[in-house]
Coordinates of N, CA and C in Angstrom, one line a residue:
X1 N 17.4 -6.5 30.0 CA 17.0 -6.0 28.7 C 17.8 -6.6 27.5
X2 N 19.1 -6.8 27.8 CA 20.5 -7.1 26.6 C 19.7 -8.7 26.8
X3 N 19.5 -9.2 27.4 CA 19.2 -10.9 27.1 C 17.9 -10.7 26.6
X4 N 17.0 -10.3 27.0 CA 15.9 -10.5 26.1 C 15.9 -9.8 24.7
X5 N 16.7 -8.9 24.4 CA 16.8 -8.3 23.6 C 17.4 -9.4 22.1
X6 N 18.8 -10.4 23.0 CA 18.9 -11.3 22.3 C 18.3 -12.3 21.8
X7 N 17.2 -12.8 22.9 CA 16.1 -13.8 22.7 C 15.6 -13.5 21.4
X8 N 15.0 -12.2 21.8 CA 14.3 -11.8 20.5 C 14.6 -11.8 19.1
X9 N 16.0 -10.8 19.0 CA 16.9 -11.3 18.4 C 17.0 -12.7 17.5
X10 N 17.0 -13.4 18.4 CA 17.1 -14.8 17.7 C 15.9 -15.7 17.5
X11 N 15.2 -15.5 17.7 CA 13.8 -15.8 17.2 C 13.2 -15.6 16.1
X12 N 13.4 -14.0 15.5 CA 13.3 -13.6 14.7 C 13.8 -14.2 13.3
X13 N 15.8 -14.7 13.9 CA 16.2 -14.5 13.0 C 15.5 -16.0 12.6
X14 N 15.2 -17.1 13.4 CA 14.3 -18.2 12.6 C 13.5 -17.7 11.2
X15 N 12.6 -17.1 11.6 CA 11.6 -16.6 10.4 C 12.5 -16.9 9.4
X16 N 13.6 -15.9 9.1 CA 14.0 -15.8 7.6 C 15.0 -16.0 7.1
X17 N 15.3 -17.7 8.0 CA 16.3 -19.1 7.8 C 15.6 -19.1 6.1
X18 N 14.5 -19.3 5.8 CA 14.3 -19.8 4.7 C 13.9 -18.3 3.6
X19 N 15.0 -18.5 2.7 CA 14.4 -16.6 2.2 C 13.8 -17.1 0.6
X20 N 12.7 -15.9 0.6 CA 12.0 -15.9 -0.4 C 11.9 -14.5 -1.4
X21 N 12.0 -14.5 -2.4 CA 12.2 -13.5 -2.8 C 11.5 -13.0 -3.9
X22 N 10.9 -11.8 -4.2 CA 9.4 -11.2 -5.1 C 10.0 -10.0 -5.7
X23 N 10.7 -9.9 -6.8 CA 11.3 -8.8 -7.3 C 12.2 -8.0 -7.0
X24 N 12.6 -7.1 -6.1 CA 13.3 -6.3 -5.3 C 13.4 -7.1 -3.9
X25 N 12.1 -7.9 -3.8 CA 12.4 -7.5 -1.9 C 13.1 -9.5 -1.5
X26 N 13.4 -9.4 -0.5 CA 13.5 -10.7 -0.2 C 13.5 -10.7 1.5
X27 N 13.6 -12.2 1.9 CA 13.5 -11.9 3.6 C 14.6 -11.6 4.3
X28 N 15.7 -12.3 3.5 CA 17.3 -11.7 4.0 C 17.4 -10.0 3.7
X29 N 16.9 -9.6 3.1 CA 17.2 -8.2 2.9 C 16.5 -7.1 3.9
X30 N 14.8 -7.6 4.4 CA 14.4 -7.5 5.2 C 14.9 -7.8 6.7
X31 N 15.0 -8.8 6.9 CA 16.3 -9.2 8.2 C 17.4 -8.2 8.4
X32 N 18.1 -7.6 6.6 CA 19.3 -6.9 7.0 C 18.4 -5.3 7.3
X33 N 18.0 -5.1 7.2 CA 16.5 -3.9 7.1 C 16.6 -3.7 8.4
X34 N 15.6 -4.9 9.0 CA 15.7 -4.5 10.7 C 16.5 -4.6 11.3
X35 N 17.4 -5.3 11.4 CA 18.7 -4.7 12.1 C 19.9 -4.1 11.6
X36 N 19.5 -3.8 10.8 CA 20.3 -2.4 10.6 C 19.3 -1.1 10.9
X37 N 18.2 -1.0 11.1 CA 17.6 -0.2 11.8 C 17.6 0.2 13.3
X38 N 18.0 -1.0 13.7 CA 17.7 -1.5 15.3 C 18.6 -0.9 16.0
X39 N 19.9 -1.2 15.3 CA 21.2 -0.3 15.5 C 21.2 1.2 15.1
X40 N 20.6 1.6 14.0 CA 20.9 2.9 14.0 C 19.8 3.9 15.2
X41 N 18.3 3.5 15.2 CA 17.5 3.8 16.1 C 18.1 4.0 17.4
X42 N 18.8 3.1 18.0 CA 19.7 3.0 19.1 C 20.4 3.5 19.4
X43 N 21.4 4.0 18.4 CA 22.1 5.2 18.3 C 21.9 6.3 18.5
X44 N 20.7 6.8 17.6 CA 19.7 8.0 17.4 C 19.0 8.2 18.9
X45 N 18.9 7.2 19.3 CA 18.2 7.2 20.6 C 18.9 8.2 22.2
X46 N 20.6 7.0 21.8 CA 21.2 7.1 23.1 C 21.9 9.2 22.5
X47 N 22.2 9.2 21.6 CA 22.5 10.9 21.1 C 22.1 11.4 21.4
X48 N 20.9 11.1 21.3 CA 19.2 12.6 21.2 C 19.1 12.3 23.0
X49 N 20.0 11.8 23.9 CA 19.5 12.1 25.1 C 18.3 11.0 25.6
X50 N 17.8 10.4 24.7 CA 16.4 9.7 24.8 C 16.3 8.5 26.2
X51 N 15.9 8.7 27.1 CA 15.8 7.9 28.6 C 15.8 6.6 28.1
X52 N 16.1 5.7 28.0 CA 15.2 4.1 28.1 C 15.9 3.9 26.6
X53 N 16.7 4.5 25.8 CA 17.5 4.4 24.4 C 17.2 2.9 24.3
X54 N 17.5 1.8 25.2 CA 18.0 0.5 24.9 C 16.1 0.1 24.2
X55 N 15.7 0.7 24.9 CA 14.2 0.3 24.2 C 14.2 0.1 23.0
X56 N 14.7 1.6 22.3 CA 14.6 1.3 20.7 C 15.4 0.4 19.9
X57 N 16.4 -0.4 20.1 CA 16.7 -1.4 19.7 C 15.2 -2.6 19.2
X58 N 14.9 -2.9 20.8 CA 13.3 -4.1 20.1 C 12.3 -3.4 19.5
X59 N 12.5 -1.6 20.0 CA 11.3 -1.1 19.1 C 11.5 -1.5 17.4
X60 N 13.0 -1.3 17.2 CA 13.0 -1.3 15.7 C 13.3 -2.4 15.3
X61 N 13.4 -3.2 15.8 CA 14.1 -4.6 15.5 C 12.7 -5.2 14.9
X62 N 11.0 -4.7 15.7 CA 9.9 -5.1 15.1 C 9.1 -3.9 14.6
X63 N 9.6 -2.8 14.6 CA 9.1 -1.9 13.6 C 8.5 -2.6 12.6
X64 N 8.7 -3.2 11.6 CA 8.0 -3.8 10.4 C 7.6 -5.2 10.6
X65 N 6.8 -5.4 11.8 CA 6.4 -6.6 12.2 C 5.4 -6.9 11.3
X66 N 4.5 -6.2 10.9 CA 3.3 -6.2 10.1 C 3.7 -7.0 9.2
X67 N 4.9 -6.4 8.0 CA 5.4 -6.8 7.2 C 6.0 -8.5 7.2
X68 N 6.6 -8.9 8.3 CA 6.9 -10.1 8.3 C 5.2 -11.2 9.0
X69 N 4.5 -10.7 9.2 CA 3.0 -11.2 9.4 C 2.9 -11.5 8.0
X70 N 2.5 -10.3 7.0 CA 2.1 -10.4 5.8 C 2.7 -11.3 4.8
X71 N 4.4 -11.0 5.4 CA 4.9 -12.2 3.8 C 5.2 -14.0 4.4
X72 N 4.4 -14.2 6.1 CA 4.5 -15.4 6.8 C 2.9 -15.6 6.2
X73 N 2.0 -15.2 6.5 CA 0.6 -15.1 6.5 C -0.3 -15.1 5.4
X74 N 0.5 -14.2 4.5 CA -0.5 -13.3 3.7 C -0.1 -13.3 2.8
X75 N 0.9 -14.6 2.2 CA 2.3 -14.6 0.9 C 1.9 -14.0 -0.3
X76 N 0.7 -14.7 -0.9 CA 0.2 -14.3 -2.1 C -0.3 -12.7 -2.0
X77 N -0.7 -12.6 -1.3 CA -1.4 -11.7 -1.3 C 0.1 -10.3 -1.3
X78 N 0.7 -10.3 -0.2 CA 1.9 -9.6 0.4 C 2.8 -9.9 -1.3
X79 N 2.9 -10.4 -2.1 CA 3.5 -10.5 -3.6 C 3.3 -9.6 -3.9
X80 N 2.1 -9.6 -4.6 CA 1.1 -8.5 -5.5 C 1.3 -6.9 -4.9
X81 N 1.7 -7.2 -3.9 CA 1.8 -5.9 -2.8 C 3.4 -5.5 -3.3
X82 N 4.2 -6.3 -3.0 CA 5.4 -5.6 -3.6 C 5.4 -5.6 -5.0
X83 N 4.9 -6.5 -5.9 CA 5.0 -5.9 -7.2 C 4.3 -4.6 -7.7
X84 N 3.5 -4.4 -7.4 CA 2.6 -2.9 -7.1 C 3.8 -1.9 -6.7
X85 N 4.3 -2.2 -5.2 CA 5.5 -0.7 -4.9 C 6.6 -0.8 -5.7
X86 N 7.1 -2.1 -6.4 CA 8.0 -2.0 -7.6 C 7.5 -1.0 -8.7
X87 N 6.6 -1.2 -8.8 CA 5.9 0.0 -9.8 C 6.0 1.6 -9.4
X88 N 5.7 1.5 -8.3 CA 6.2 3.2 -8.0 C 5.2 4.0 -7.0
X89 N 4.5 2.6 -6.2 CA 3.4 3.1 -5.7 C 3.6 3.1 -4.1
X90 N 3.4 3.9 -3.2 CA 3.7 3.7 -1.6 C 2.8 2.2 -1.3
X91 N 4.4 1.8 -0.3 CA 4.1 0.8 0.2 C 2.5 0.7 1.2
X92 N 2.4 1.1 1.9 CA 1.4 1.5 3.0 C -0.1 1.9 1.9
X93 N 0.3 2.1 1.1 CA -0.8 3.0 0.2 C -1.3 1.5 -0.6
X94 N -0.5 0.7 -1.2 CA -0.8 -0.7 -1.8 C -1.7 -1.6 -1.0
X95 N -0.8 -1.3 0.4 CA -1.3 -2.5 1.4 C -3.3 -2.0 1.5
X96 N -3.3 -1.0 2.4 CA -4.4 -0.7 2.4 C -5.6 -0.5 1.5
X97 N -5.1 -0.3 0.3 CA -5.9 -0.8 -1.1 C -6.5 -2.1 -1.0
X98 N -5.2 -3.0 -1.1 CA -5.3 -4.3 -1.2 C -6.0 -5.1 0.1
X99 N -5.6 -5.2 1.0 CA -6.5 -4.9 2.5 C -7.0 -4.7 3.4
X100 N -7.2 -3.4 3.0 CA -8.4 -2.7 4.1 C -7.2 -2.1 5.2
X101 N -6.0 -2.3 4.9 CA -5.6 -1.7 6.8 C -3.8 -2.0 5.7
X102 N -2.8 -1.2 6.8 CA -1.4 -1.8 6.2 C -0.7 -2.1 7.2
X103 N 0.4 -2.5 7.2 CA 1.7 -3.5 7.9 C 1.7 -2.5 9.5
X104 N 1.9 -1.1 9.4 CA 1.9 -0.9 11.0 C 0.6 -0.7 11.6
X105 N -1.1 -1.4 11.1 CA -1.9 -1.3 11.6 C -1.9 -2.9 12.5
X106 N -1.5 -3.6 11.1 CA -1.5 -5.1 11.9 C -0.3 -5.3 12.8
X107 N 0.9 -4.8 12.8 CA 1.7 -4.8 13.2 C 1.7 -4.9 14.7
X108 N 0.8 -3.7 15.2 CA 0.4 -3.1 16.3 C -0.6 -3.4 16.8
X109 N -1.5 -4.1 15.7 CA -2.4 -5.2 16.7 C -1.7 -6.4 17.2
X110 N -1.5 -6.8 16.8 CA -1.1 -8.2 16.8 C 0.2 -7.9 18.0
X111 N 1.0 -7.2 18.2 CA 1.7 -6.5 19.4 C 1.2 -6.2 20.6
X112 N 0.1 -5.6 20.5 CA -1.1 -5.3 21.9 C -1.3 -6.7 22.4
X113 N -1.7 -7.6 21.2 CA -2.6 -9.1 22.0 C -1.3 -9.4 22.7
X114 N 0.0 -9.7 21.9 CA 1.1 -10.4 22.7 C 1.9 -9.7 23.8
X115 N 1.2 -8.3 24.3 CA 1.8 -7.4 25.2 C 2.6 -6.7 25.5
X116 N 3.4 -6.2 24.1 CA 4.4 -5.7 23.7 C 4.3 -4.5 24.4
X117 N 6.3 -4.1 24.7 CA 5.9 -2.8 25.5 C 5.5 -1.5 24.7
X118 N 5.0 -0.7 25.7 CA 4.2 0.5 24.8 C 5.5 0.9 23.6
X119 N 6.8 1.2 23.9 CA 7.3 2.2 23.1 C 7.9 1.2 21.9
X120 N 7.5 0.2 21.8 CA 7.5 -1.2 21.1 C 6.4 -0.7 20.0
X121 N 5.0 -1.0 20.5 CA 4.2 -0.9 19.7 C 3.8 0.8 19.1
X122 N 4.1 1.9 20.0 CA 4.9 3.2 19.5 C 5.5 3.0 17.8
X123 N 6.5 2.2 17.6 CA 7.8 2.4 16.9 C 6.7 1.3 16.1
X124 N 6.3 0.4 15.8 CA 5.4 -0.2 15.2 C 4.5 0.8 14.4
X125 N 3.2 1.2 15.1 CA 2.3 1.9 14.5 C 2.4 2.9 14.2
X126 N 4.0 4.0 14.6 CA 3.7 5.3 13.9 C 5.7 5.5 13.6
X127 N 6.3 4.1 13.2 CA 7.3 4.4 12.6 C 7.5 5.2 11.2
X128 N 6.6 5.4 10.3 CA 6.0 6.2 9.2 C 5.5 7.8 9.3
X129 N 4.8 7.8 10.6 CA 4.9 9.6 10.7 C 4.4 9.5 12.4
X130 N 5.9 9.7 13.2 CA 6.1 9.7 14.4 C 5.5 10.9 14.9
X131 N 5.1 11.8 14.2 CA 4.3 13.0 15.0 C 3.2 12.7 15.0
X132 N 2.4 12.0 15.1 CA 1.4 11.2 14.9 C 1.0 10.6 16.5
X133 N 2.0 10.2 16.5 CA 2.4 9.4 18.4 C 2.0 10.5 19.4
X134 N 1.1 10.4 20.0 CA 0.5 10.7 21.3 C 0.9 10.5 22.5
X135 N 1.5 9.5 22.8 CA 1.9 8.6 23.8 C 3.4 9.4 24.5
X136 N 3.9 8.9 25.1 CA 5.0 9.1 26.0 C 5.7 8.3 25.4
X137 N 6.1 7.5 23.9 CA 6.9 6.8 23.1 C 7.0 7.7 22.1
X138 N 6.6 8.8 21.9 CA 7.2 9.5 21.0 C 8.3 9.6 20.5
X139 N 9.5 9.8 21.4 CA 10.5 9.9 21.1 C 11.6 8.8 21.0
X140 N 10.9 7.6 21.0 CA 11.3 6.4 20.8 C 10.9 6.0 19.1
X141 N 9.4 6.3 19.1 CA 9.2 6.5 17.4 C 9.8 7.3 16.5
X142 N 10.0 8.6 17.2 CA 11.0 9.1 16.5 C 12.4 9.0 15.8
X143 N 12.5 8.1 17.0 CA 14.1 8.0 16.8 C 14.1 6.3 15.7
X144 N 12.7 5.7 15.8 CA 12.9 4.9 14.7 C 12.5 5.5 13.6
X145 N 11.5 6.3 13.5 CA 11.3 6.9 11.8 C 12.7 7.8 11.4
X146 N 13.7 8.3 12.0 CA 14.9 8.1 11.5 C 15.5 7.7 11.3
X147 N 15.6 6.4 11.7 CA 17.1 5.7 11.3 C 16.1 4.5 10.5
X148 N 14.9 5.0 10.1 CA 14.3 3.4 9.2 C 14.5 4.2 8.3
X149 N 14.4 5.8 8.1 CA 14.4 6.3 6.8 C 16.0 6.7 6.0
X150 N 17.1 6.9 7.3 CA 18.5 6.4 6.8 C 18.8 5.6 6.3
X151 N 18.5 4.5 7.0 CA 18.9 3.0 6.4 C 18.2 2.7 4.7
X152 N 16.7 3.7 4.6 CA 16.2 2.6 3.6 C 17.0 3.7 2.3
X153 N 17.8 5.1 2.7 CA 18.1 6.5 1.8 C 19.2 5.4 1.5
X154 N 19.9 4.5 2.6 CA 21.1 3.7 2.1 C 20.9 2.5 1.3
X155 N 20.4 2.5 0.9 CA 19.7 0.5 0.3 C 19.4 -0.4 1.4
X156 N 19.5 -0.5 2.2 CA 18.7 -0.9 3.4 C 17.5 -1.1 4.2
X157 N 16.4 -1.0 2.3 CA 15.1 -1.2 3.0 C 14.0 -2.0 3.0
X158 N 13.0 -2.5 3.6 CA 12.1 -2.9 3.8 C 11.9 -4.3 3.0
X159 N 11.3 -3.8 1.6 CA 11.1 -4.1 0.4 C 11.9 -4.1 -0.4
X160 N 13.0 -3.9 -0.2 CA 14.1 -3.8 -1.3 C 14.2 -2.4 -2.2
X161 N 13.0 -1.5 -1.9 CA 12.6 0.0 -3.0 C 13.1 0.8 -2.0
X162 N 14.1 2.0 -1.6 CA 14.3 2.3 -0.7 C 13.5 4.0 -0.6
X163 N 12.4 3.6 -0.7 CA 11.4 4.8 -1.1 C 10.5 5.2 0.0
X164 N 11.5 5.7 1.0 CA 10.5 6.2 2.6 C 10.8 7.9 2.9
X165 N 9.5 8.5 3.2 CA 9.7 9.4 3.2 C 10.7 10.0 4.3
X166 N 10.9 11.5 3.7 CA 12.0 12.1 5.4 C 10.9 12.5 6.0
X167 N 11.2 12.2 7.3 CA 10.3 12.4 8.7 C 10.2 14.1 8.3
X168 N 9.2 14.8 9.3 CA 8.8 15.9 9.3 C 10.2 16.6 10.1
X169 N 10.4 17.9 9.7 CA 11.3 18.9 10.4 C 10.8 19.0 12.2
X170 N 9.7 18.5 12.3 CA 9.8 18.6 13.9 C 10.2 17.3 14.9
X171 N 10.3 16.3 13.8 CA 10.5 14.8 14.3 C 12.2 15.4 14.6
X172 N 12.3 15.9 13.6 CA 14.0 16.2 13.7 C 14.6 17.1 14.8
X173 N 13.6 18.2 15.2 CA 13.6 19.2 15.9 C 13.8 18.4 17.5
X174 N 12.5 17.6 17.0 CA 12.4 17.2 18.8 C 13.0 16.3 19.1
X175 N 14.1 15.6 18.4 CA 15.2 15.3 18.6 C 16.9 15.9 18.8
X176 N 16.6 17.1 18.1 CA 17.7 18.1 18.5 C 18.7 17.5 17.2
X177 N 17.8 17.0 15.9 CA 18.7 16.9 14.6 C 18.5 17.9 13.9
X178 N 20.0 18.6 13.3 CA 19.8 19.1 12.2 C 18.9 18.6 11.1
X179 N 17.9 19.0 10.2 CA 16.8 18.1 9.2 C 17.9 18.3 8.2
X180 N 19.0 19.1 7.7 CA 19.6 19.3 6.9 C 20.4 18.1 6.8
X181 N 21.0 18.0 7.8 CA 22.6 17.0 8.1 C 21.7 15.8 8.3
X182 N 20.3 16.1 8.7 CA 20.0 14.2 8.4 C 19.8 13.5 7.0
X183 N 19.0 14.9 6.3 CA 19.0 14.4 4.8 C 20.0 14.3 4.1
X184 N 21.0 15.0 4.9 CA 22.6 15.1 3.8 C 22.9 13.8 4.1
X185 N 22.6 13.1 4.9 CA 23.4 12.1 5.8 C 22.6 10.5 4.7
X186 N 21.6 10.8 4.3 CA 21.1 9.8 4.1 C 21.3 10.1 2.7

């Protein structure tokens, strides 16, 4: 899992050899985004007791895979999209305006075709509201929708706007986090 986990790793970090940058956001900032998520998720993981912890590492490392689809794929378009959330608008709420679907819908398709493991595409499609997760990755999503929403409370986010909501009091619960000491924390 630690070698593939590097593979990945370094594949990734190709993509955002070349950085581009649209107001706030840029791809180095995104790069520092997901792994600094990847790490904290992992943490969150191996604490909270969570079986298989080392999972959330690749879960979060491609949590915002959608997002690097859209600003590889979809540039122009993925622009207008952050200059909109520079304005004050949810990210996710832009995308799907603009559209029809947002970053952890494609995210998580485009993960299924290439066979990503479940708690992978988990942390993908419902890194944004993990009580949402059905699956037996629950708590792998979980443990990424808190440490994506730490990281982004720290300047560490996404888009460069560090404007992600706090996960629900039960995401926290069913992790065995105080909701207080997380939001104090972030």
């Amino acid at each position: 899992n630690e070698v593939k986990n590097l593979a990945i790793t370094a594949s990734l970090a190709d993509v955002f050899k070349a950085d581009a940058t649209v107001g706030c956001y840029s791809r180095k900032g995104l790069w520092r985004h997901l792994v600094s998520v990847a790490a904290a998720s992992r943490f969150v993981a191996s604490r909270c007791g969570i079986r298989r912890f080392e999972e959330a590492y690749m879960a979060d490392l491609l949590h915002d895979f959608g997002l690097i689809l859209m600003d590889q794929f979809l540039h122009k378009v993925f622009n207008d999209i952050v200059r909109a959330v520079a304005s004050g608008r949810p990210l996710c709420e832009c995308e799907r305006q603009r559209l029809g679907f947002d970053h952890t819908q494609l995210g998580e398709r485009v993960a299924c075709h290439w066979n990503l493991p479940a708690s992978t595409m988990a942390a993908i499609r419902y890194h944004h509201r993990a009580d949402a997760c059905e699956s037996d990755s629950r708590p792998i999503a979980q443990a990424v929708e808190i440490a994506d929403f730490l990281c982004s409370a720290k300047q560490r986010s996404a888009v460069g706007i560090g404007r992600v909501d706090s996960p629900s009091g039960s995401t926290f619960a069913a992790l065995s986090i105080d909701r207080q000491a997380g939001v104090a924390a972030a």
